PDB file of C-alpha atoms in Angstrom:
ATOM      1  CA  MET A   1      20.144 -45.028  15.813  1.00 82.00           C
ATOM      2  CA  VAL A   2      19.163 -42.697  18.649  1.00 85.00           C
ATOM      3  CA  GLN A   3      20.081 -39.649  16.424  1.00 84.00           C
ATOM      4  CA  GLU A   4      17.835 -40.994  13.622  1.00 81.00           C
ATOM      5  CA  PHE A   5      15.006 -41.548  16.092  1.00 77.00           C
ATOM      6  CA  ARG A   6      15.469 -37.915  17.340  1.00 76.00           C
ATOM      7  CA  ASP A   7      15.420 -36.688  13.767  1.00 76.00           C
ATOM      8  CA  PHE A   8      12.303 -38.623  13.012  1.00 73.00           C
ATOM      9  CA  ILE A   9      10.506 -37.282  16.038  1.00 70.00           C
ATOM     10  CA  ALA A  10      11.636 -33.738  15.331  1.00 72.00           C
ATOM     11  CA  LYS A  11       9.974 -33.732  11.855  1.00 71.00           C
ATOM     12  CA  GLY A  12       6.839 -31.647  11.696  1.00 63.00           C
ATOM     13  CA  ASN A  13       4.734 -34.472  10.226  1.00 71.00           C
ATOM     14  CA  VAL A  14       5.135 -36.652  13.300  1.00 72.00           C
ATOM     15  CA  MET A  15       3.939 -33.842  15.537  1.00 72.00           C
ATOM     16  CA  ASP A  16       1.000 -33.147  13.204  1.00 76.00           C
ATOM     17  CA  MET A  17       0.042 -36.797  13.333  1.00 79.00           C
ATOM     18  CA  ALA A  18       0.222 -36.887  17.082  1.00 80.00           C
ATOM     19  CA  VAL A  19      -2.013 -33.874  17.400  1.00 80.00           C
ATOM     20  CA  GLY A  20      -4.400 -35.450  14.905  1.00 82.00           C
ATOM     21  CA  ILE A  21      -4.587 -38.660  16.961  1.00 87.00           C
ATOM     22  CA  ILE A  22      -5.312 -36.766  20.161  1.00 88.00           C
ATOM     23  CA  VAL A  23      -8.015 -34.595  18.495  1.00 83.00           C
ATOM     24  CA  GLY A  24      -9.482 -37.724  16.857  1.00 82.00           C
ATOM     25  CA  ALA A  25      -9.734 -39.484  20.172  1.00 85.00           C
ATOM     26  CA  ALA A  26     -11.495 -36.534  21.783  1.00 85.00           C
ATOM     27  CA  PHE A  27     -13.828 -36.272  18.729  1.00 81.00           C
ATOM     28  CA  THR A  28     -14.585 -39.977  18.998  1.00 81.00           C
ATOM     29  CA  ALA A  29     -15.807 -39.490  22.533  1.00 84.00           C
ATOM     30  CA  ILE A  30     -18.007 -36.581  21.422  1.00 84.00           C
ATOM     31  CA  VAL A  31     -19.495 -38.673  18.652  1.00 78.00           C
ATOM     32  CA  THR A  32     -20.048 -41.684  20.924  1.00 78.00           C
ATOM     33  CA  SER A  33     -21.910 -39.424  23.300  1.00 84.00           C
ATOM     34  CA  LEU A  34     -23.887 -37.892  20.528  1.00 80.00           C
ATOM     35  CA  VAL A  35     -25.026 -41.243  19.299  1.00 76.00           C
ATOM     36  CA  GLY A  36     -25.627 -42.848  22.708  1.00 75.00           C
ATOM     37  CA  ASP A  37     -27.199 -39.881  24.449  1.00 83.00           C
ATOM     38  CA  ILE A  38     -29.027 -38.063  21.635  1.00 82.00           C
ATOM     39  CA  ILE A  39     -29.546 -40.180  18.483  1.00 77.00           C
ATOM     40  CA  ASN A  40     -30.390 -43.478  20.162  1.00 73.00           C
ATOM     41  CA  PRO A  41     -33.143 -42.036  22.388  1.00 79.00           C
ATOM     42  CA  ILE A  42     -34.666 -40.389  19.292  1.00 81.00           C
ATOM     43  CA  ILE A  43     -34.599 -43.690  17.499  1.00 75.00           C
ATOM     44  CA  ALA A  44     -36.055 -45.367  20.574  1.00 74.00           C
ATOM     45  CA  LEU A  45     -38.884 -42.765  20.607  1.00 82.00           C
ATOM     46  CA  PHE A  46     -39.833 -43.679  16.982  1.00 81.00           C
ATOM     47  CA  THR A  47     -39.439 -47.441  17.470  1.00 75.00           C
ATOM     48  CA  GLY A  48     -41.720 -47.645  20.586  1.00 76.00           C
ATOM     49  CA  GLY A  49     -39.125 -47.329  23.325  1.00 70.00           C
ATOM     50  CA  ILE A  50     -36.660 -49.904  22.126  1.00 66.00           C
ATOM     51  CA  ASP A  51     -33.250 -49.411  23.736  1.00 62.00           C
ATOM     52  CA  PHE A  52     -31.221 -49.597  20.562  1.00 67.00           C
ATOM     53  CA  SER A  53     -27.838 -50.040  22.315  1.00 70.00           C
ATOM     54  CA  GLY A  54     -29.167 -52.963  24.287  1.00 77.00           C
ATOM     55  CA  TRP A  55     -30.400 -54.812  21.237  1.00 82.00           C
ATOM     56  CA  PHE A  56     -28.730 -58.252  21.285  1.00 86.00           C
ATOM     57  CA  TYR A  57     -29.283 -61.938  20.470  1.00 84.00           C
ATOM     58  CA  ALA A  58     -28.087 -64.658  22.827  1.00 87.00           C
ATOM     59  CA  LEU A  59     -26.643 -67.588  20.870  1.00 87.00           C
ATOM     60  CA  ASP A  60     -27.123 -70.103  23.675  1.00 87.00           C
ATOM     61  CA  GLY A  61     -30.920 -69.856  23.277  1.00 84.00           C
ATOM     62  CA  ASN A  62     -31.592 -68.488  26.805  1.00 85.00           C
ATOM     63  CA  ASP A  63     -33.349 -65.164  27.567  1.00 86.00           C
ATOM     64  CA  TYR A  64     -31.474 -62.504  29.466  1.00 87.00           C
ATOM     65  CA  ALA A  65     -32.765 -59.258  30.844  1.00 84.00           C
ATOM     66  CA  SER A  66     -29.972 -57.193  29.351  1.00 83.00           C
ATOM     67  CA  LEU A  67     -26.835 -57.462  27.313  1.00 83.00           C
ATOM     68  CA  ASP A  68     -24.737 -57.003  30.458  1.00 84.00           C
ATOM     69  CA  ALA A  69     -26.644 -59.884  32.131  1.00 87.00           C
ATOM     70  CA  ALA A  70     -25.942 -62.150  29.171  1.00 86.00           C
ATOM     71  CA  LYS A  71     -22.275 -61.285  29.156  1.00 85.00           C
ATOM     72  CA  GLU A  72     -22.037 -61.706  32.928  1.00 87.00           C
ATOM     73  CA  ALA A  73     -23.511 -65.225  32.472  1.00 88.00           C
ATOM     74  CA  GLY A  74     -20.840 -65.897  29.879  1.00 87.00           C
ATOM     75  CA  ALA A  75     -23.276 -66.393  27.045  1.00 87.00           C
ATOM     76  CA  PRO A  76     -22.139 -65.796  23.462  1.00 89.00           C
ATOM     77  CA  VAL A  77     -24.093 -62.902  22.038  1.00 89.00           C
ATOM     78  CA  PHE A  78     -24.571 -60.886  18.935  1.00 86.00           C
ATOM     79  CA  ALA A  79     -24.557 -57.339  20.119  1.00 85.00           C
ATOM     80  CA  ILE A  80     -26.531 -56.004  17.185  1.00 85.00           C
ATOM     81  CA  GLY A  81     -27.367 -52.648  18.830  1.00 83.00           C
ATOM     82  CA  ARG A  82     -23.692 -51.914  19.550  1.00 83.00           C
ATOM     83  CA  PHE A  83     -22.760 -52.735  15.987  1.00 87.00           C
ATOM     84  CA  VAL A  84     -25.460 -50.467  14.655  1.00 83.00           C
ATOM     85  CA  MET A  85     -24.247 -47.748  17.007  1.00 78.00           C
ATOM     86  CA  ALA A  86     -20.626 -48.257  15.724  1.00 81.00           C
ATOM     87  CA  VAL A  87     -21.929 -47.914  12.128  1.00 85.00           C
ATOM     88  CA  VAL A  88     -23.730 -44.651  13.010  1.00 79.00           C
ATOM     89  CA  ASN A  89     -20.588 -43.392  14.744  1.00 77.00           C
ATOM     90  CA  PHE A  90     -18.586 -44.175  11.612  1.00 83.00           C
ATOM     91  CA  LEU A  91     -21.026 -42.447   9.372  1.00 84.00           C
ATOM     92  CA  ILE A  92     -21.067 -39.251  11.551  1.00 80.00           C
ATOM     93  CA  ILE A  93     -17.212 -39.216  11.827  1.00 78.00           C
ATOM     94  CA  ALA A  94     -16.890 -39.862   8.051  1.00 82.00           C
ATOM     95  CA  PHE A  95     -19.325 -37.022   7.250  1.00 84.00           C
ATOM     96  CA  VAL A  96     -17.480 -34.581   9.526  1.00 78.00           C
ATOM     97  CA  VAL A  97     -14.044 -35.589   8.038  1.00 78.00           C
ATOM     98  CA  PHE A  98     -15.557 -35.121   4.537  1.00 86.00           C
ATOM     99  CA  MET A  99     -16.771 -31.683   5.424  1.00 85.00           C
ATOM    100  CA  LEU A 100     -13.374 -30.816   6.964  1.00 80.00           C
ATOM    101  CA  VAL A 101     -11.426 -31.964   3.881  1.00 82.00           C
ATOM    102  CA  LYS A 102     -13.837 -30.127   1.619  1.00 91.00           C
ATOM    103  CA  MET A 103     -13.242 -26.943   3.641  1.00 88.00           C
ATOM    104  CA  VAL A 104      -9.434 -27.427   3.621  1.00 83.00           C
ATOM    105  CA  ASN A 105      -9.434 -28.007  -0.188  1.00 87.00           C
ATOM    106  CA  ARG A 106     -11.559 -24.838  -0.638  1.00 90.00           C
ATOM    107  CA  VAL A 107      -9.056 -22.804   1.411  1.00 87.00           C
ATOM    108  CA  LYS A 108      -6.089 -24.311  -0.513  1.00 84.00           C
ATOM    109  CA  ALA A 109      -7.805 -23.492  -3.786  1.00 84.00           C
ATOM    110  CA  MET A 110      -8.318 -19.884  -2.640  1.00 83.00           C
ATOM    111  CA  ALA A 111      -4.652 -19.637  -1.549  1.00 80.00           C
ATOM    112  CA  GLU A 112      -3.357 -21.108  -4.808  1.00 79.00           C
ATOM    113  CA  LYS A 113      -5.521 -18.919  -6.976  1.00 72.00           C
ATOM    114  CA  PRO A 114      -3.120 -16.711  -8.939  1.00 68.00           C
ATOM    115  CA  ASP A 115      -3.461 -13.000  -8.427  1.00 63.00           C
ATOM    116  CA  GLU A 116      -4.743 -10.986 -11.293  1.00 67.00           C
ATOM    117  CA  VAL A 117      -2.004 -10.344 -13.696  1.00 65.00           C
ATOM    118  CA  ALA A 118      -1.071  -6.724 -13.932  1.00 65.00           C
ATOM    119  CA  PRO A 119      -1.306  -5.339 -17.445  1.00 72.00           C
ATOM    120  CA  GLU A 120       2.057  -5.279 -19.239  1.00 75.00           C
ATOM    121  CA  VAL A 121       3.589  -1.874 -19.002  1.00 72.00           C
ATOM    122  CA  LYS A 122       5.769  -0.824 -21.932  1.00 75.00           C
ATOM    123  CA  THR A 123       9.238   0.027 -20.753  1.00 77.00           C
ATOM    124  CA  GLY A 124      11.957   1.800 -22.551  1.00 78.00           C
ATOM    125  CA  PRO A 125      14.560   0.066 -24.655  1.00 82.00           C
ATOM    126  CA  SER A 126      16.825  -2.359 -22.841  1.00 85.00           C
ATOM    127  CA  GLN A 127      20.494  -1.796 -22.226  1.00 87.00           C
ATOM    128  CA  LEU A 128      21.264  -4.283 -25.087  1.00 89.00           C
ATOM    129  CA  ASP A 129      19.046  -2.349 -27.456  1.00 87.00           C
ATOM    130  CA  ILE A 130      20.799   0.927 -26.700  1.00 88.00           C
ATOM    131  CA  LEU A 131      24.253  -0.581 -27.206  1.00 90.00           C
ATOM    132  CA  ILE A 132      23.178  -2.170 -30.508  1.00 92.00           C
ATOM    133  CA  GLU A 133      21.814   1.273 -31.590  1.00 90.00           C
ATOM    134  CA  ILE A 134      25.151   2.966 -30.678  1.00 90.00           C
ATOM    135  CA  ARG A 135      27.127   0.222 -32.505  1.00 91.00           C
ATOM    136  CA  ASP A 136      25.039   0.722 -35.636  1.00 90.00           C
ATOM    137  CA  ALA A 137      25.344   4.479 -35.424  1.00 90.00           C
ATOM    138  CA  LEU A 138      29.145   4.200 -35.077  1.00 89.00           C
ATOM    139  CA  LYS A 139      29.236   1.859 -38.072  1.00 89.00           C
ATOM    140  CA  ALA A 140      27.149   4.231 -40.216  1.00 89.00           C
ATOM    141  CA  ARG A 141      29.616   7.163 -39.473  1.00 84.00           C
ATOM    142  CA  ASP A 142      32.583   5.215 -40.882  1.00 68.00           C
TER     143      ASP A 142
END
């Protein structure tokens, strides 16, 4: 069982997947920062200063100063702003992955493109043709 596990880990696909997960985690942090630090302030600018990430609705009917205050009080909340931010994160990541796949497919298509076929060059008769010709010439002499 240990040998099978070693063989499984040694395969290239597992290592590729591990690298993909690590890069994906780092990319997620970048996108989260992009949305939280750049996109949300722009949205807040156009919506009159509303802090989008702090947009929530307390289900217990009380008013709280912030989402953190509501959670600290133990109130059940719909964190609408966080959900919208997660959707924006998803759309950005999906778009970047789409562009990456599109680029990879283009590179693959260029690599698989057959080279121009060289024009067929006439060669002399094959060895079999020469032997048949010799045989026929010997038969004609008899």
